[in-house]
Short mmCIF file of C-alpha atoms and ligand atoms in Angstrom, two decimals:
data_model
loop_
_atom_site.label_atom_id
_atom_site.label_comp_id
_atom_site.label_asym_id
_atom_site.label_seq_id
_atom_site.Cartn_x
_atom_site.Cartn_y
_atom_site.Cartn_z
CA UNK A 1 -16.02 -15.63 8.60
CA UNK A 2 -15.85 -17.47 12.06
CA UNK A 3 -17.18 -16.78 15.67
CA UNK A 4 -13.41 -15.53 16.95
CA UNK A 5 -12.90 -14.23 13.89
CA UNK A 6 -16.26 -12.08 14.41
CA UNK A 7 -15.31 -11.74 18.11
CA UNK A 8 -11.83 -10.40 17.99
CA UNK A 9 -12.95 -7.75 14.99
CA UNK A 10 -15.89 -6.54 17.14
CA UNK A 11 -13.67 -5.54 20.24
CA UNK A 12 -10.58 -4.41 18.52
CA UNK A 13 -12.18 -0.74 18.83
CA UNK A 14 -12.50 -1.18 22.53
CA UNK A 15 -8.72 -2.48 23.27
CA UNK A 16 -7.12 -0.17 25.53
CA UNK A 17 -4.67 2.13 23.81
CA UNK A 18 -1.44 0.72 25.46
CA UNK A 19 -2.37 -2.75 24.60
CA UNK A 20 -3.18 -2.04 21.21
CA UNK A 21 -0.39 -0.01 20.76
CA UNK A 22 2.16 -3.46 21.49
CA UNK A 23 -0.32 -4.94 19.36
CA UNK A 24 0.61 -2.86 16.61
CA UNK A 25 4.29 -2.58 17.26
CA UNK A 26 5.33 -5.49 14.26
CA UNK A 27 3.54 -3.65 11.80
CA UNK A 28 4.37 -0.10 12.43
CA UNK A 29 7.96 1.20 12.22
CA UNK A 30 7.31 3.91 15.47
CA UNK A 31 5.84 7.41 16.01
CA UNK A 32 8.49 9.74 14.59
CA UNK A 33 10.30 10.19 11.36
CA UNK A 34 13.14 9.00 12.68
CA UNK A 35 12.10 5.88 13.21
CA UNK A 36 10.63 5.27 10.24
CA UNK A 37 13.66 6.06 8.63
CA UNK A 38 15.71 3.44 11.06
CA UNK A 39 14.09 0.79 10.18
CA UNK A 40 14.68 1.46 6.49
CA UNK A 41 18.07 1.79 6.90
CA UNK A 42 17.85 -1.53 8.59
CA UNK A 43 15.73 -3.14 6.15
CA UNK A 44 18.03 -2.14 3.27
CA UNK A 45 21.27 -3.32 4.93
CA UNK A 46 18.77 -7.04 4.47
CA UNK A 47 18.40 -6.14 1.01
CA UNK A 48 15.49 -4.31 0.63
CA UNK A 49 13.66 -1.54 -0.96
CA UNK A 50 12.07 0.94 0.94
CA UNK A 51 8.14 2.66 1.09
CA UNK A 52 7.86 5.21 3.46
CA UNK A 53 4.11 5.78 4.88
CA UNK A 54 3.17 8.52 7.61
CA UNK A 55 0.12 6.95 8.49
CA UNK A 56 -3.12 9.03 8.35
CA UNK A 57 -6.24 9.50 6.29
CA UNK A 58 -9.55 12.00 6.08
CA UNK A 59 -7.38 15.57 6.81
CA UNK A 60 -10.09 17.55 7.44
CA UNK A 61 -8.61 20.95 7.02
CA UNK A 62 -5.69 22.49 4.58
CA UNK A 63 -3.67 23.38 7.56
CA UNK A 64 -3.34 19.89 8.32
CA UNK A 65 -2.85 19.08 4.86
CA UNK A 66 -0.13 21.13 4.94
CA UNK A 67 1.78 19.92 7.94
CA UNK A 68 1.30 16.36 6.12
CA UNK A 69 2.66 17.19 2.55
CA UNK A 70 5.63 19.15 4.97
CA UNK A 71 6.39 15.32 7.26
CA UNK A 72 6.50 14.15 3.33
CA UNK A 73 9.02 16.48 2.27
CA UNK A 74 11.26 16.10 4.91
CA UNK A 75 10.83 12.52 4.51
CA UNK A 76 12.08 12.34 1.02
CA UNK A 77 15.28 15.07 1.97
CA UNK A 78 15.72 12.42 5.05
CA UNK A 79 16.10 9.57 2.44
CA UNK A 80 18.01 11.00 -0.72
CA UNK A 81 20.79 12.29 2.64
CA UNK A 82 20.92 9.12 3.64
CA UNK A 83 21.60 7.27 0.49
CA UNK A 84 18.21 4.99 0.67
CA UNK A 85 16.47 3.24 -2.05
CA UNK A 86 12.73 4.36 -0.78
CA UNK A 87 9.81 6.28 -2.66
CA UNK A 88 6.89 7.93 -0.61
CA UNK A 89 3.19 6.56 -1.12
CA UNK A 90 0.50 8.99 0.15
CA UNK A 91 -3.31 8.94 0.80
CA UNK A 92 -5.34 11.39 -1.44
CA UNK A 93 -7.81 11.96 1.60
CA UNK A 94 -5.11 12.85 4.25
CA UNK A 95 -4.11 15.71 1.32
CA UNK A 96 -7.68 16.36 1.93
CA UNK A 97 -8.80 15.13 -1.37
CA UNK A 98 -12.47 14.35 -0.09
CA UNK A 99 -13.01 17.60 0.87
CA UNK A 100 -10.81 20.18 -2.01
CA UNK A 101 -9.66 18.56 -5.13
CA UNK A 102 -7.53 21.54 -6.28
CA UNK A 103 -5.90 21.78 -2.83
CA UNK A 104 -4.70 17.98 -2.98
CA UNK A 105 -3.65 18.28 -6.77
CA UNK A 106 -1.50 21.53 -5.36
CA UNK A 107 0.14 19.80 -2.69
CA UNK A 108 0.88 16.12 -4.49
CA UNK A 109 2.09 18.46 -7.48
CA UNK A 110 4.58 19.98 -4.57
CA UNK A 111 5.29 16.89 -3.35
CA UNK A 112 6.26 15.37 -6.69
CA UNK A 113 8.17 18.40 -7.75
CA UNK A 114 10.54 18.12 -4.61
CA UNK A 115 10.79 14.75 -4.94
CA UNK A 116 12.17 14.36 -8.18
CA UNK A 117 14.37 17.24 -7.89
CA UNK A 118 15.81 14.06 -5.28
CA UNK A 119 15.16 11.23 -8.35
CA UNK A 120 12.55 9.87 -6.49
CA UNK A 121 8.88 8.79 -7.12
CA UNK A 122 5.65 9.65 -5.55
CA UNK A 123 2.88 7.04 -5.73
CA UNK A 124 -0.74 8.49 -5.36
CA UNK A 125 -2.66 5.38 -2.97
CA UNK A 126 -6.13 3.96 -3.20
CA UNK A 127 -8.82 4.32 -0.56
CA UNK A 128 -12.46 3.01 -0.73
CA UNK A 129 -14.62 3.22 -3.76
CA UNK A 130 -16.29 7.22 -3.12
CA UNK A 131 -13.01 7.73 -3.92
CA UNK A 132 -12.01 5.85 -6.75
CA UNK A 133 -13.35 8.32 -9.90
CA UNK A 134 -11.64 11.74 -7.84
CA UNK A 135 -8.31 9.48 -7.48
CA UNK A 136 -8.04 8.34 -11.05
CA UNK A 137 -8.87 12.06 -12.34
CA UNK A 138 -6.00 13.48 -9.91
CA UNK A 139 -3.84 11.17 -11.14
CA UNK A 140 -4.19 11.67 -14.97
CA UNK A 141 -3.86 15.22 -14.15
CA UNK A 142 -0.67 14.98 -12.26
CA UNK A 143 1.01 12.21 -14.57
CA UNK A 144 0.91 14.88 -17.16
CA UNK A 145 2.73 17.28 -15.48
CA UNK A 146 5.22 14.29 -13.65
CA UNK A 147 6.87 10.90 -15.14
CA UNK A 148 7.40 10.36 -11.62
CA UNK A 149 3.91 9.53 -10.34
CA UNK A 150 2.59 6.19 -9.53
CA UNK A 151 -1.25 5.07 -8.68
CA UNK A 152 -2.53 2.10 -6.60
CA UNK A 153 -5.47 0.13 -8.70
CA UNK A 154 -7.64 -2.63 -6.68
CA UNK A 155 -8.33 -5.90 -8.36
CA UNK A 156 -11.34 -6.95 -6.41
CA UNK A 157 -13.32 -3.72 -8.11
CA UNK A 158 -15.33 -4.87 -11.46
CA UNK A 159 -14.21 -1.18 -12.72
CA UNK A 160 -10.49 -2.05 -12.52
CA UNK A 161 -9.99 -3.48 -15.96
CA UNK A 162 -11.69 -0.53 -17.22
CA UNK A 163 -9.58 1.80 -15.34
CA UNK A 164 -6.85 0.13 -16.63
CA UNK A 165 -7.99 0.15 -19.93
CA UNK A 166 -8.36 4.20 -19.82
CA UNK A 167 -4.96 4.70 -17.65
CA UNK A 168 -3.26 7.94 -19.24
CA UNK A 169 -1.42 6.80 -22.60
CA UNK A 170 2.54 7.45 -21.18
CA UNK A 171 5.10 9.52 -23.14
CA UNK A 172 6.64 6.92 -26.33
CA UNK A 173 8.70 4.78 -24.37
CA UNK A 174 7.41 5.55 -20.66
CA UNK A 175 5.38 3.60 -18.48
CA UNK A 176 2.42 3.35 -15.93
CA UNK A 177 3.97 2.74 -12.53
CA UNK A 178 1.10 0.86 -11.11
CA UNK A 179 1.31 -0.77 -7.98
CA UNK A 180 -1.31 -3.82 -7.99
CA UNK A 181 -3.19 -4.86 -5.21
CA UNK A 182 -6.16 -6.95 -3.87
CA UNK A 183 -7.81 -3.80 -2.65
CA UNK A 184 -8.11 -3.74 2.09
CA UNK A 185 -11.78 -2.36 1.79
CA UNK A 186 -14.17 -4.57 1.71
CA UNK A 187 -16.54 -3.39 -0.60
CA UNK A 188 -20.12 -4.68 -1.56
CA UNK A 189 -21.12 -7.16 -4.06
CA UNK A 190 -22.48 -4.67 -6.44
CA UNK A 191 -19.15 -3.17 -7.38
CA UNK A 192 -16.61 -5.52 -6.14
CA UNK A 193 -15.88 -9.16 -6.22
CA UNK A 194 -16.20 -10.15 -2.56
CA UNK A 195 -14.39 -13.97 -2.78
CA UNK A 196 -10.85 -15.25 -2.68
CA UNK A 197 -10.49 -16.78 -5.96
CA UNK A 198 -12.61 -14.91 -7.88
CA UNK A 199 -10.24 -11.66 -6.44
CA UNK A 200 -6.97 -13.64 -6.75
CA UNK A 201 -8.10 -14.55 -10.57
CA UNK A 202 -8.76 -10.48 -11.30
CA UNK A 203 -5.33 -9.60 -10.23
CA UNK A 204 -3.63 -12.30 -11.64
CA UNK A 205 -5.48 -11.36 -15.35
CA UNK A 206 -4.78 -7.13 -14.38
CA UNK A 207 -1.42 -8.17 -13.82
CA UNK A 208 -0.95 -9.84 -17.38
CA UNK A 209 -2.91 -6.19 -19.19
CA UNK A 210 -0.44 -4.51 -17.61
CA UNK A 211 2.61 -5.96 -18.83
CA UNK A 212 1.30 -6.34 -21.69
CA UNK A 213 0.82 -2.67 -21.84
CA UNK A 214 4.36 -2.36 -20.95
CA UNK A 215 3.90 -1.09 -18.14
CA UNK A 216 5.66 -1.26 -14.47
CA UNK A 217 3.49 -2.96 -11.60
CA UNK A 218 4.65 -3.44 -8.81
CA UNK A 219 2.98 -7.30 -7.10
CA UNK A 220 1.69 -5.93 -3.78
CA UNK A 221 0.64 -9.17 -2.21
CA UNK A 222 1.65 -11.57 0.35
CA UNK A 223 -0.44 -14.35 -1.37
CA UNK A 224 2.48 -17.16 -2.29
CA UNK A 225 0.22 -19.12 -4.58
CA UNK A 226 -0.94 -16.20 -6.74
CA UNK A 227 2.77 -14.46 -6.54
CA UNK A 228 4.11 -17.70 -7.86
CA UNK A 229 1.56 -18.10 -10.74
CA UNK A 230 2.68 -14.38 -11.58
CA UNK A 231 6.17 -14.87 -11.71
CA UNK A 232 5.80 -18.22 -14.09
CA UNK A 233 4.13 -15.66 -16.13
CA UNK A 234 7.22 -13.53 -16.14
CA UNK A 235 9.38 -16.24 -16.94
CA UNK A 236 7.27 -17.74 -19.67
CA UNK A 237 6.87 -14.49 -21.55
CA UNK A 238 10.33 -12.94 -20.32
CA UNK A 239 8.66 -10.08 -18.79
CA UNK A 240 12.02 -8.04 -18.45
CA UNK A 241 13.54 -7.11 -14.97
CA UNK A 242 12.44 -3.48 -14.38
CA UNK A 243 8.83 -3.76 -15.06
CA UNK A 244 7.86 -5.57 -12.15
CA UNK A 245 8.98 -6.41 -8.22
CA UNK A 246 7.35 -7.22 -5.19
CA UNK A 247 5.82 -4.83 -2.72
CA UNK A 248 5.07 -6.02 1.23
CA UNK A 249 3.77 -4.74 4.38
CA UNK A 250 5.73 -4.37 7.17
CA UNK A 251 5.30 -7.40 10.08
CA UNK A 252 3.00 -9.37 7.78
CA UNK A 253 4.79 -12.75 6.40
CA UNK A 254 7.95 -11.62 7.01
CA UNK A 255 9.74 -15.31 6.20
CA UNK A 256 7.63 -15.47 2.69
CA UNK A 257 9.95 -12.12 1.57
CA UNK A 258 12.62 -12.90 2.60
CA UNK A 259 12.41 -16.04 1.27
CA UNK A 260 11.57 -13.93 -2.22
CA UNK A 261 14.76 -11.85 -1.71
CA UNK A 262 16.82 -15.06 -0.98
CA UNK A 263 15.69 -16.31 -4.97
CA UNK A 264 16.94 -13.18 -5.62
CA UNK A 265 13.55 -11.70 -5.86
CA UNK A 266 13.57 -7.46 -5.64
CA UNK A 267 11.77 -6.56 -2.38
CA UNK A 268 10.43 -3.37 -1.69
CA UNK A 269 9.05 -3.23 2.35
CA UNK A 270 6.51 -0.51 3.44
CA UNK A 271 7.18 1.27 5.88
CA UNK A 272 4.39 3.49 7.62
CA UNK A 273 4.86 5.16 10.84
CA UNK A 274 3.22 8.41 12.83
CA UNK A 275 1.21 8.68 15.73
CA UNK A 276 -1.72 7.93 14.07
CA UNK A 277 -1.01 4.23 13.90
CA UNK A 278 -4.65 2.90 15.36
CA UNK A 279 -7.05 2.67 12.13
CA UNK A 280 -4.17 1.13 9.97
CA UNK A 281 -3.49 -0.99 12.43
CA UNK A 282 -6.69 -2.12 13.21
CA UNK A 283 -7.14 -3.09 9.59
CA UNK A 284 -3.82 -5.11 9.79
CA UNK A 285 -4.77 -7.54 12.61
CA UNK A 286 -8.48 -7.94 11.20
CA UNK A 287 -6.35 -9.68 8.75
CA UNK A 288 -4.63 -11.58 10.72
CA UNK A 289 -6.28 -14.36 12.20
CA UNK A 290 -4.03 -15.74 14.96
CA UNK A 291 -3.18 -12.70 16.57
CA UNK A 292 -7.06 -12.00 16.43
CA UNK A 293 -7.63 -15.55 18.31
CA UNK A 294 -5.18 -14.31 21.00
CA UNK A 295 -6.75 -10.62 21.29
CA UNK A 296 -10.51 -11.89 21.67
CA UNK A 297 -8.90 -14.86 24.49
CA UNK A 298 -7.37 -11.68 25.92
CA UNK A 299 -10.34 -9.77 25.80
CA UNK A 300 -12.30 -12.58 27.47
CA UNK A 301 -10.06 -13.49 30.84
CA UNK A 302 -10.02 -9.91 30.72
C1 FAD B 401 2.75 -2.01 -0.20
C2 FAD B 401 1.27 -2.46 -0.18
C3 FAD B 401 0.52 -1.73 -0.40
C4 FAD B 401 -0.64 -1.32 -0.29
N1 FAD B 401 -1.65 -0.33 -0.86
C5 FAD B 401 -2.59 -0.43 -0.96
C6 FAD B 401 -3.45 0.79 -1.25
O1 FAD B 401 -3.26 1.93 -1.49
N2 FAD B 401 -4.93 0.25 -0.82
C7 FAD B 401 -5.46 -0.65 -0.82
O2 FAD B 401 -6.96 -0.67 -1.23
N3 FAD B 401 -4.55 -1.86 -0.41
C8 FAD B 401 -3.53 -1.55 0.12
N4 FAD B 401 -2.63 -2.87 0.06
C9 FAD B 401 -3.59 -3.79 0.87
C10 FAD B 401 -4.07 -4.82 -0.27
O3 FAD B 401 -5.18 -4.09 -0.92
C11 FAD B 401 -4.16 -5.98 0.55
O4 FAD B 401 -5.44 -5.62 1.36
C12 FAD B 401 -3.32 -6.91 1.48
O5 FAD B 401 -1.94 -7.07 0.49
C13 FAD B 401 -3.41 -7.86 1.99
O6 FAD B 401 -3.90 -8.87 0.86
P1 FAD B 401 -2.87 -10.01 0.46
O7 FAD B 401 -2.95 -10.14 -1.68
O8 FAD B 401 -0.95 -10.11 0.80
O9 FAD B 401 -3.91 -11.27 0.15
P2 FAD B 401 -4.31 -11.72 1.43
O10 FAD B 401 -4.88 -13.35 0.67
O11 FAD B 401 -5.54 -11.23 2.26
O12 FAD B 401 -3.61 -12.44 2.12
C14 FAD B 401 -1.84 -13.51 1.75
C15 FAD B 401 -1.49 -14.69 2.97
O13 FAD B 401 -1.35 -13.01 3.86
C16 FAD B 401 -1.60 -13.41 5.23
N5 FAD B 401 -1.48 -12.25 5.65
C17 FAD B 401 -2.20 -11.31 5.17
N6 FAD B 401 -2.03 -9.95 6.39
C18 FAD B 401 -1.51 -10.14 7.03
C19 FAD B 401 -1.84 -9.98 8.50
N7 FAD B 401 -1.51 -8.82 8.66
N8 FAD B 401 -1.17 -10.56 9.29
C20 FAD B 401 -0.60 -12.01 9.06
N9 FAD B 401 -1.12 -12.34 7.88
C21 FAD B 401 -1.22 -11.67 6.82
C22 FAD B 401 -2.86 -14.06 4.73
O14 FAD B 401 -3.32 -14.77 5.99
C23 FAD B 401 -2.50 -15.08 3.89
O15 FAD B 401 -2.11 -16.13 4.16
C24 FAD B 401 -1.51 -2.84 0.06
C25 FAD B 401 -0.55 -3.29 0.07
C26 FAD B 401 0.78 -3.95 0.15
C27 FAD B 401 1.43 -4.94 0.35
#
C-alpha cells in the first residue's frame, strides 16, 4: 500500500459528514427507497437489471431488525409494482445473525415467502469470517424451505472450495444461485489469500467448479482480465446463458460494464441506499486509488 493510500485510508473516518456524503454520492442511490427505485428504473431503461440493498449491518436488537425486514418487503413490493427486474440482497447481521440466529432465520424466511409470492428471489450476503459458519448454516436451513434463495461466496477464503463442495444438494433439475466475489473484508493471511493473483486464480477455479456442478454463478467483479478469462471458459465449455450473469456495483467502473452490456452480456447493478451510507462508502473509497489521492490532498489543504 503506497503512502497516499495509507494516509487517505487513515483519514477517511475523520472526513466531515457533508464532504463524505458528497464523495459517497457516486456509490449510493440516495437515502430513501424512492431514490433507489428511481435509480433502478433509470438503469433498467438502459438495459441493466438490478439488485436492491438497504445499507446497514450489525443491528443490535430485534425491533431494529424487524424494521429492516419491513423496509425490504416494501422494496420488493415496489419492485413488482413498477415492473422492475431486480431482487433484494441482505446482510445476515442486518437481520441480527450475530446475536440471534433464530431471529435471522425467521426474518429471511418471512422475506422469502413475501418475495417468492412476487416472483422474486432473495440473496444472503457474506460478511467477515467470524460470521461464515453461521451464514452457511442459515443458508442451508433456508434453502431446505425456499428455492429462491441465493448465497454469496468469497474466493479469497481458503475454506471456500470445501464450502462449495458442501453446498446443499439442489433438488433434481434445480441449481444453486451463487454470487462469487473476491471478498471485501481484509482477512488474516492464516485463513485467506491476501495477494491479487492468488485471489484471482481462486475465483476462476471456484467459478469453474460451480459451473461443473450445474450451478448459477453471478460473477460479481470489475476485474476486466478475470472476467475475460471466465468468458473464454464459458465459450469453450458452452456454458449456457442461464448459468451466469455479471453483477457490478453502482459507481464502480461504469464504462467497463457499459461495454459489457454493448457486447450483449447480462449485467445486474447493485444499488445500495439508506441513511447508513458511511461505512459502505468508506469501503468503496478505500478501493479507489484516484479518489483516495484526492481525499488525501484535500485533507492536507485543509
Ligand atoms: C454486486 C456485488 C456484490 C458484492 N457482495 C459482496 C458480499 O456480499 N460480500 C463481500 O465480501 N464482498 C462483496 N462484494 C465485493 C467484492 O468482494 C470485491 O471487494 C469488489 O467487487 C472488488 O473486487 P473486484 O472483483 O471488482 O476486483 P478488484 O481487483 O478489487 O478491482 C478490479 C478493478 O476495479 C477497480 N475498482 C474496484 N473497486 C473500485 C472502486 N470502489 N472505485 C473505483 N475503482 C474500483 C480496481 O481499481 C481495479 O482496477 C460484492 C461485489 C459486487 C460487485
